Tab-separated table of C-alpha atoms in Angstrom:
chain	number	residue	atom	x	y	z
A	7	MET	CA	0.000	0.000	0.000
A	8	TYR	CA	2.840	2.378	0.876
A	9	GLN	CA	4.535	1.665	-2.461
A	10	LEU	CA	1.326	2.323	-4.390
A	11	THR	CA	0.819	5.618	-2.557
A	12	SER	CA	4.401	6.663	-3.260
A	13	VAL	CA	4.054	5.901	-6.961
A	14	PHE	CA	0.788	7.845	-7.128
A	15	LEU	CA	2.335	10.886	-5.444
A	16	LEU	CA	5.342	10.688	-7.715
A	17	LYS	CA	3.108	10.758	-10.784
A	18	LEU	CA	1.253	13.790	-9.473
A	19	LYS	CA	4.467	15.654	-8.736
A	20	THR	CA	5.769	14.751	-12.186
A	21	ILE	CA	2.724	16.246	-13.877
A	22	ALA	CA	3.067	19.361	-11.730
A	23	SER	CA	6.727	19.653	-12.656
A	24	LEU	CA	5.857	19.364	-16.354
A	25	LEU	CA	3.274	22.097	-15.965
A	26	LEU	CA	5.741	24.365	-14.207
A	27	LEU	CA	8.431	23.704	-16.783
A	28	GLN	CA	6.111	24.451	-19.686
A	29	LEU	CA	4.828	27.626	-18.075
A	30	LEU	CA	8.290	28.926	-17.252
A	31	LEU	CA	9.780	28.119	-20.638
A	32	THR	CA	6.962	29.500	-22.732
A	33	SER	CA	6.423	32.623	-20.611
A	34	ALA	CA	10.059	33.542	-21.204
A	35	ALA	CA	9.365	33.822	-24.953
A	36	PRO	CA	8.287	37.180	-26.434
A	37	ILE	CA	4.531	37.483	-26.013
A	38	ASN	CA	3.969	38.531	-29.626
A	39	ALA	CA	6.194	35.918	-31.242
A	40	VAL	CA	4.159	34.301	-34.017
A	41	MET	CA	4.892	30.819	-35.309
A	42	PRO	CA	4.806	30.279	-39.074
A	43	ARG	CA	1.465	29.167	-40.470
A	44	ILE	CA	1.046	25.966	-42.458
A	45	VAL	CA	-0.970	26.653	-45.587
A	46	LEU	CA	-2.822	23.682	-47.084
A	47	PRO	CA	-5.997	23.287	-49.166
A	48	PRO	CA	-9.104	24.164	-47.071
A	49	LYS	CA	-10.703	20.857	-46.197
A	50	ILE	CA	-11.076	18.535	-43.228
A	51	ILE	CA	-8.360	15.942	-42.971
A	52	HIS	CA	-9.666	12.473	-42.221
A	53	THR	CA	-8.731	11.669	-38.654
A	54	GLU	CA	-5.439	10.457	-37.342
A	55	GLU	CA	-6.562	8.094	-34.640
A	56	SER	CA	-4.251	6.794	-31.969
A	57	ILE	CA	-6.063	4.466	-29.600
A	58	GLN	CA	-4.382	4.774	-26.234
A	59	SER	CA	-6.033	1.933	-24.391
A	60	ALA	CA	-4.873	-1.656	-24.719
A	61	ASP	CA	-8.397	-2.710	-23.774
A	62	ALA	CA	-10.030	-0.898	-26.707
A	63	GLU	CA	-11.761	-2.966	-29.353
A	64	LEU	CA	-13.795	-1.618	-32.254
A	65	GLU	CA	-16.862	-3.522	-33.415
A	66	PRO	CA	-17.336	-2.236	-36.982
A	67	THR	CA	-20.731	-3.881	-37.481
A	68	THR	CA	-22.369	-2.152	-34.526
A	69	GLY	CA	-20.253	0.994	-34.202
A	70	GLU	CA	-19.667	0.130	-30.551
A	71	PHE	CA	-16.379	0.732	-28.757
A	72	ASN	CA	-15.803	-1.683	-25.869
A	73	THR	CA	-13.270	-0.090	-23.547
A	74	LYS	CA	-12.301	-0.567	-19.943
A	75	ASP	CA	-11.544	3.063	-19.124
A	76	GLY	CA	-12.899	4.920	-22.117
A	77	LEU	CA	-11.094	5.695	-25.341
A	78	THR	CA	-8.785	8.600	-26.178
A	79	ILE	CA	-8.375	9.634	-29.816
A	80	ASN	CA	-6.155	12.276	-31.408
A	81	GLU	CA	-8.029	14.163	-34.137
A	82	THR	CA	-6.529	16.452	-36.801
A	83	LEU	CA	-8.623	18.906	-38.815
A	84	LEU	CA	-7.735	21.480	-41.438
A	85	VAL	CA	-9.626	24.700	-40.742
A	86	ASP	CA	-9.007	27.967	-42.598
A	87	SER	CA	-5.914	26.370	-44.182
A	88	LEU	CA	-4.454	25.713	-40.717
A	89	ILE	CA	-3.825	22.347	-39.078
A	90	ARG	CA	-5.842	22.167	-35.852
A	91	LYS	CA	-5.650	19.344	-33.345
A	92	THR	CA	-7.839	18.106	-30.535
A	93	ILE	CA	-7.934	15.204	-28.101
A	94	VAL	CA	-11.286	13.409	-27.920
A	95	HIS	CA	-12.267	11.144	-25.038
A	96	LEU	CA	-15.157	8.730	-25.509
A	97	PRO	CA	-16.810	7.302	-22.387
A	98	LYS	CA	-17.040	3.631	-21.544
A	99	HIS	CA	-19.377	1.595	-23.767
A	100	TYR	CA	-19.730	4.341	-26.336
A	101	GLU	CA	-22.169	3.477	-29.146
A	102	ALA	CA	-22.242	5.548	-32.316
A	103	HIS	CA	-26.025	5.338	-32.683
A	104	GLN	CA	-26.636	6.918	-29.267
A	105	LYS	CA	-26.493	10.711	-29.048
A	106	ARG	CA	-24.383	11.985	-26.148
A	107	PRO	CA	-23.571	15.411	-24.703
A	108	LEU	CA	-20.294	17.072	-25.713
A	109	VAL	CA	-18.113	19.106	-23.349
A	110	ILE	CA	-15.345	21.157	-24.989
A	111	VAL	CA	-12.556	22.051	-22.543
A	112	LEU	CA	-10.318	25.003	-23.472
A	113	HIS	CA	-6.836	25.159	-21.951
A	114	GLY	CA	-5.110	28.281	-20.632
A	115	ALA	CA	-2.376	30.345	-22.275
A	116	LYS	CA	0.926	28.562	-22.937
A	117	LEU	CA	-0.686	25.224	-22.096
A	118	SER	CA	-2.263	22.514	-24.262
A	119	GLY	CA	-5.137	20.082	-24.589
A	120	TRP	CA	-3.314	17.208	-22.883
A	121	ILE	CA	-2.536	19.393	-19.877
A	122	ALA	CA	-6.205	20.425	-19.660
A	123	GLN	CA	-7.066	16.738	-19.835
A	124	ALA	CA	-4.708	15.923	-16.947
A	125	VAL	CA	-5.600	18.898	-14.741
A	126	THR	CA	-9.391	18.901	-15.050
A	127	GLY	CA	-10.036	15.156	-14.775
A	128	PHE	CA	-13.035	15.386	-17.100
A	129	ASP	CA	-12.272	11.921	-18.537
A	130	LYS	CA	-13.263	10.269	-15.269
A	131	LEU	CA	-16.502	12.264	-15.133
A	132	ALA	CA	-17.226	11.438	-18.767
A	133	ASN	CA	-16.894	7.718	-18.041
A	134	GLU	CA	-19.266	8.005	-15.093
A	135	GLU	CA	-21.813	10.326	-16.712
A	136	HIS	CA	-21.552	9.061	-20.314
A	137	PHE	CA	-20.657	12.239	-22.172
A	138	ILE	CA	-17.895	13.005	-24.711
A	139	VAL	CA	-15.017	15.423	-24.019
A	140	ALA	CA	-12.886	17.334	-26.529
A	141	TYR	CA	-9.648	19.110	-25.577
A	142	PRO	CA	-8.629	21.273	-28.570
A	143	ASP	CA	-5.210	22.891	-28.945
A	144	ALA	CA	-4.753	26.603	-29.595
A	145	LEU	CA	-2.276	27.798	-32.192
A	146	HIS	CA	0.849	29.280	-30.585
A	147	GLN	CA	-0.598	27.845	-27.319
A	148	GLN	CA	-2.792	30.950	-27.150
A	149	TRP	CA	-6.444	31.506	-28.057
A	150	ASN	CA	-7.747	34.535	-29.905
A	151	ASP	CA	-9.924	35.232	-26.880
A	152	GLY	CA	-11.208	38.749	-27.549
A	153	ARG	CA	-8.209	40.804	-26.480
A	154	ARG	CA	-6.529	43.478	-28.615
A	155	ALA	CA	-4.017	42.705	-31.352
A	156	GLY	CA	-0.984	43.647	-29.243
A	157	ASP	CA	-2.008	41.446	-26.319
A	158	THR	CA	-2.064	38.026	-27.968
A	159	PRO	CA	0.022	36.299	-30.662
A	160	SER	CA	-3.133	34.620	-31.985
A	161	TYR	CA	-4.938	37.808	-32.981
A	162	GLY	CA	-6.441	37.310	-36.433
A	163	ILE	CA	-6.890	33.550	-36.057
A	164	ASP	CA	-10.575	32.651	-36.142
A	165	ASP	CA	-10.889	30.361	-33.133
A	166	VAL	CA	-14.660	30.828	-33.122
A	167	HIS	CA	-14.776	29.264	-36.577
A	168	PHE	CA	-12.414	26.514	-35.444
A	169	ILE	CA	-14.675	25.538	-32.530
A	170	SER	CA	-17.734	25.784	-34.784
A	171	THR	CA	-16.090	23.423	-37.282
A	172	LEU	CA	-15.044	21.105	-34.458
A	173	ILE	CA	-18.656	20.905	-33.231
A	174	ASP	CA	-19.839	20.069	-36.765
A	175	TYR	CA	-17.152	17.421	-37.085
A	176	MET	CA	-18.011	15.873	-33.714
A	177	ALA	CA	-21.675	15.752	-34.753
A	178	TRP	CA	-20.746	14.015	-38.013
A	179	LYS	CA	-18.346	11.459	-36.592
A	180	TYR	CA	-19.512	10.872	-33.005
A	181	ASN	CA	-23.228	11.654	-33.215
A	182	ILE	CA	-23.255	14.205	-30.383
A	183	ASP	CA	-26.516	15.702	-29.162
A	184	PRO	CA	-26.662	19.200	-30.755
A	185	ASP	CA	-28.831	20.409	-27.870
A	186	GLN	CA	-26.202	19.435	-25.301
A	187	VAL	CA	-22.983	21.086	-26.453
A	188	TYR	CA	-21.123	22.838	-23.640
A	189	VAL	CA	-17.870	24.803	-23.378
A	190	ALA	CA	-15.666	25.214	-20.301
A	191	GLY	CA	-12.409	27.145	-20.237
A	192	TYR	CA	-9.555	28.030	-17.915
A	193	SER	CA	-7.812	31.436	-17.979
A	194	SER	CA	-7.462	32.459	-21.662
A	195	GLY	CA	-9.691	29.476	-22.472
A	196	GLY	CA	-12.289	30.931	-20.116
A	197	MET	CA	-12.230	34.196	-22.056
A	198	LEU	CA	-12.696	32.300	-25.312
A	199	ALA	CA	-15.558	30.307	-23.767
A	200	GLN	CA	-17.342	33.612	-23.105
A	201	LYS	CA	-16.564	34.868	-26.599
A	202	LEU	CA	-18.121	31.669	-27.950
A	203	GLY	CA	-21.113	32.259	-25.692
A	204	LEU	CA	-21.622	35.589	-27.446
A	205	GLU	CA	-20.768	34.646	-31.041
A	206	LEU	CA	-21.599	30.932	-31.334
A	207	THR	CA	-24.674	30.810	-29.131
A	208	HIS	CA	-26.735	28.907	-31.702
A	209	LYS	CA	-24.462	25.885	-31.276
A	210	ILE	CA	-23.734	26.037	-27.526
A	211	SER	CA	-26.137	25.333	-24.672
A	212	ALA	CA	-24.149	26.690	-21.695
A	213	ILE	CA	-20.649	27.908	-20.826
A	214	ALA	CA	-18.338	27.942	-17.803
A	215	GLU	CA	-15.123	29.752	-16.953
A	216	VAL	CA	-12.491	29.109	-14.287
A	217	SER	CA	-9.988	31.820	-13.324
A	218	ALA	CA	-11.008	34.134	-16.157
A	219	SER	CA	-12.938	37.309	-16.894
A	220	LEU	CA	-13.969	39.344	-19.933
A	221	PRO	CA	-11.214	41.321	-21.642
A	222	ILE	CA	-11.924	45.057	-21.694
A	223	ASN	CA	-11.838	45.002	-25.493
A	224	GLN	CA	-14.618	42.383	-25.599
A	225	LEU	CA	-16.632	44.189	-22.925
A	226	GLN	CA	-16.585	47.444	-24.880
A	227	LYS	CA	-18.145	45.752	-27.913
A	228	ASN	CA	-21.272	45.219	-25.768
A	229	LYS	CA	-22.313	42.128	-27.743
A	230	LYS	CA	-25.336	40.090	-26.751
A	231	PRO	CA	-25.875	36.360	-27.332
A	232	SER	CA	-28.297	35.460	-30.110
A	233	ARG	CA	-30.268	33.292	-27.661
A	234	PRO	CA	-30.336	32.898	-23.857
A	235	ILE	CA	-27.350	31.078	-22.389
A	236	SER	CA	-26.357	30.172	-18.826
A	237	LEU	CA	-22.901	30.885	-17.422
A	238	LEU	CA	-21.004	29.438	-14.461
A	239	MET	CA	-18.049	31.438	-13.096
A	240	ILE	CA	-15.426	30.143	-10.645
A	241	ASN	CA	-12.959	32.813	-9.540
A	242	GLY	CA	-10.463	33.400	-6.725
A	243	THR	CA	-10.157	36.735	-4.957
A	244	ALA	CA	-6.352	36.411	-4.833
A	245	ASP	CA	-5.906	35.577	-8.512
A	246	ARG	CA	-2.947	37.692	-9.645
A	247	ALA	CA	-3.383	36.804	-13.318
A	248	PHE	CA	-7.063	37.837	-13.429
A	249	PRO	CA	-7.468	40.332	-10.554
A	250	TRP	CA	-10.818	40.294	-8.790
A	251	ASP	CA	-11.066	44.070	-9.218
A	252	GLY	CA	-9.895	43.983	-12.835
A	253	GLY	CA	-6.920	45.645	-14.454
A	254	SER	CA	-3.771	44.321	-16.044
A	255	THR	CA	-3.532	40.572	-16.628
A	256	ARG	CA	-0.014	39.471	-15.749
A	257	ILE	CA	1.744	36.125	-16.039
A	258	ILE	CA	5.152	36.223	-14.299
A	259	ARG	CA	5.283	40.032	-14.578
A	260	ILE	CA	4.412	40.050	-18.291
A	261	SER	CA	1.315	42.118	-19.052
A	262	VAL	CA	-1.052	40.411	-21.489
A	263	GLY	CA	-3.966	42.844	-21.591
A	264	GLU	CA	-6.655	44.485	-19.479
A	265	VAL	CA	-9.606	42.568	-18.030
A	266	ALA	CA	-12.857	43.634	-16.401
A	267	PRO	CA	-13.545	43.155	-12.682
A	268	ILE	CA	-15.151	39.802	-11.915
A	269	MET	CA	-18.390	41.379	-10.700
A	270	THR	CA	-18.539	43.553	-13.840
A	271	THR	CA	-18.312	40.375	-15.930
A	272	PHE	CA	-21.035	38.776	-13.790
A	273	ASP	CA	-23.339	41.794	-14.242
A	274	TYR	CA	-22.583	41.936	-17.968
A	275	TRP	CA	-23.848	38.391	-18.463
A	276	VAL	CA	-26.960	39.045	-16.371
A	277	GLU	CA	-27.821	42.030	-18.582
A	278	ALA	CA	-26.884	40.104	-21.742
A	279	ASN	CA	-29.583	37.599	-20.773
A	280	GLY	CA	-32.283	40.240	-20.349
A	281	GLY	CA	-31.463	41.442	-16.839
A	282	PRO	CA	-32.380	39.932	-13.464
A	283	SER	CA	-35.774	38.352	-12.957
A	284	GLU	CA	-38.188	39.344	-10.243
A	285	LEU	CA	-36.712	36.672	-8.013
A	286	PRO	CA	-34.118	38.205	-5.647
A	287	GLN	CA	-30.466	37.424	-6.217
A	288	ARG	CA	-29.213	34.616	-3.995
A	289	LYS	CA	-26.085	35.111	-1.922
A	290	ASP	CA	-24.989	32.008	-0.039
A	291	ALA	CA	-21.888	31.625	2.077
A	292	LEU	CA	-20.462	28.128	2.070
A	293	GLN	CA	-18.909	28.175	5.518
A	294	LYS	CA	-16.814	25.070	5.091
A	295	LYS	CA	-13.181	26.147	5.255
A	296	VAL	CA	-10.341	23.861	4.212
A	297	GLY	CA	-6.771	24.824	3.386
A	298	GLY	CA	-7.309	28.505	4.114
A	299	THR	CA	-10.098	29.206	1.610
A	300	LYS	CA	-13.796	29.941	2.003
A	301	VAL	CA	-16.306	29.810	-0.828
A	302	SER	CA	-19.245	32.154	-1.401
A	303	LEU	CA	-21.971	31.725	-3.990
A	304	ARG	CA	-23.795	34.440	-5.913
A	305	ASN	CA	-26.406	33.503	-8.488
A	306	THR	CA	-29.052	35.343	-10.449
A	307	ARG	CA	-31.944	34.028	-12.475
A	308	THR	CA	-32.353	36.204	-15.544
A	309	GLN	CA	-35.477	37.448	-17.306
A	310	ASN	CA	-35.190	34.715	-19.915
A	311	GLY	CA	-35.013	31.962	-17.307
A	312	LYS	CA	-31.294	31.243	-17.550
A	313	CYS	CA	-28.790	31.483	-14.712
A	314	VAL	CA	-25.554	33.371	-14.117
A	315	MET	CA	-23.755	31.781	-11.176
A	316	LEU	CA	-20.481	32.783	-9.490
A	317	TYR	CA	-18.451	30.766	-7.008
A	318	GLN	CA	-16.172	33.230	-5.221
A	319	ILE	CA	-13.144	31.532	-3.636
A	320	HIS	CA	-11.770	33.765	-0.896
A	321	GLY	CA	-7.986	33.654	-1.074
A	322	GLY	CA	-8.085	31.429	-4.162
A	323	GLY	CA	-5.457	31.858	-6.861
A	324	HIS	CA	-5.160	31.230	-10.593
A	325	THR	CA	-5.860	27.501	-10.366
A	326	TRP	CA	-8.373	24.772	-11.157
A	327	PRO	CA	-10.087	24.002	-7.809
A	328	GLY	CA	-10.267	20.361	-6.803
A	329	SER	CA	-7.751	19.138	-9.372
A	330	GLU	CA	-5.841	15.990	-8.429
A	331	VAL	CA	-2.742	17.639	-9.892
A	332	PRO	CA	-1.037	19.399	-6.934
A	333	LEU	CA	-0.901	22.915	-8.335
A	334	ARG	CA	0.445	24.163	-5.014
A	335	TYR	CA	3.883	23.181	-6.329
A	336	ILE	CA	3.585	26.115	-8.758
A	337	PRO	CA	3.745	29.021	-6.285
A	338	PHE	CA	3.005	31.936	-8.644
A	339	LEU	CA	-0.429	30.440	-9.411
A	340	GLY	CA	-1.520	31.044	-5.820
A	341	ARG	CA	-3.664	28.988	-3.465
A	342	GLN	CA	-5.615	26.035	-4.835
A	343	SER	CA	-8.992	25.502	-3.170
A	344	ARG	CA	-9.912	22.024	-1.995
A	345	ASN	CA	-13.408	23.137	-0.940
A	346	LEU	CA	-14.958	22.310	-4.269
A	347	ASN	CA	-14.240	20.380	-7.441
A	348	ALA	CA	-14.554	22.715	-10.423
A	349	SER	CA	-15.066	19.915	-12.950
A	350	GLU	CA	-17.882	18.314	-10.958
A	351	LEU	CA	-19.572	21.692	-10.467
A	352	ILE	CA	-19.297	22.496	-14.158
A	353	TRP	CA	-20.763	19.192	-15.296
A	354	GLU	CA	-23.630	19.404	-12.813
A	355	PHE	CA	-24.319	22.963	-14.011
A	356	PHE	CA	-24.316	21.820	-17.637
A	357	LYS	CA	-26.440	18.761	-16.922
A	358	ARG	CA	-29.131	20.779	-15.182
A	359	ASN	CA	-28.721	23.696	-17.645
A	360	GLN	CA	-29.417	25.822	-14.597
A	361	GLN	CA	-32.869	27.092	-15.487
A	362	ASP	CA	-33.834	26.703	-11.827
A	363	CYS	CA	-30.719	28.629	-10.731
A	364	GLN	CA	-30.413	26.620	-7.543
A	365	PRO	CA	-27.050	26.079	-5.824
A	366	ILE	CA	-25.162	23.044	-7.071
């Protein structure tokens, strides 16, 4: 038992070390350095599949994948003459004829889809709850998330179109339920999730962000979603990358744009959904305190029946709460809350679609 525990801890520390190494190395590069684009004919490449489970077995006559722990597939698409990649995880006992929800998970700046896969733990939830997860990669490890041209090396890349094409592709190949397509994002991915909520609303049912806000540039456009959409926010008050009171977004002392205060973002989404309903806003304090953090909940039912919900983590940093990856080994990210599991909250929010706006 001791040996098993030691091996498990070693694996966790290894993942954390890889995260730290990637963050430190990539943050040292000039923020506006642009990698060369690969120009190819505009079409979708047929998938490159790499089955990463020895227990996987495809039954071609029934379209059923029999797997012990689910199935992970690497997909490659060509969108706008650019090669785009994503990791897809199918749950246990996936059957092509059965429509399933899709959760798209967007990684943070200078990270990648496989790191989002490791940190969030959505694969385990997908196996238990029978939904599909996609972890797309940004170009230059940075999404075009709504900030100004000088703040991101990906300005000009149409990531909204990429995600739209990815949804279409997932519907064609994996028979996803078009009425249950959800997007969750961390940091820069959380900003893109909100941008998608404004510009791709006809294909997305609900969105969630962790450790993110709206960039000032996006806020000033004052866009509204084409249809009602619910939003879950999970933010720490001690997040130095996305300050609670807004201002300059900094990663290791490098400024990467201006963001709105968290409560301004919350209010923006309430108004974007028609304003608050006659029901009073709920403010609940979750008194449980573990590891130096306390969690408060603020949620508003909007005029159109949707919900904007904010989990405020007092003292929380720029992390993914509840992750099994020990992010405390990366000190500049700040405190990681163990009071709640962000992935579980997000899936429960998506599953209920939060029309009742009750605490999760």
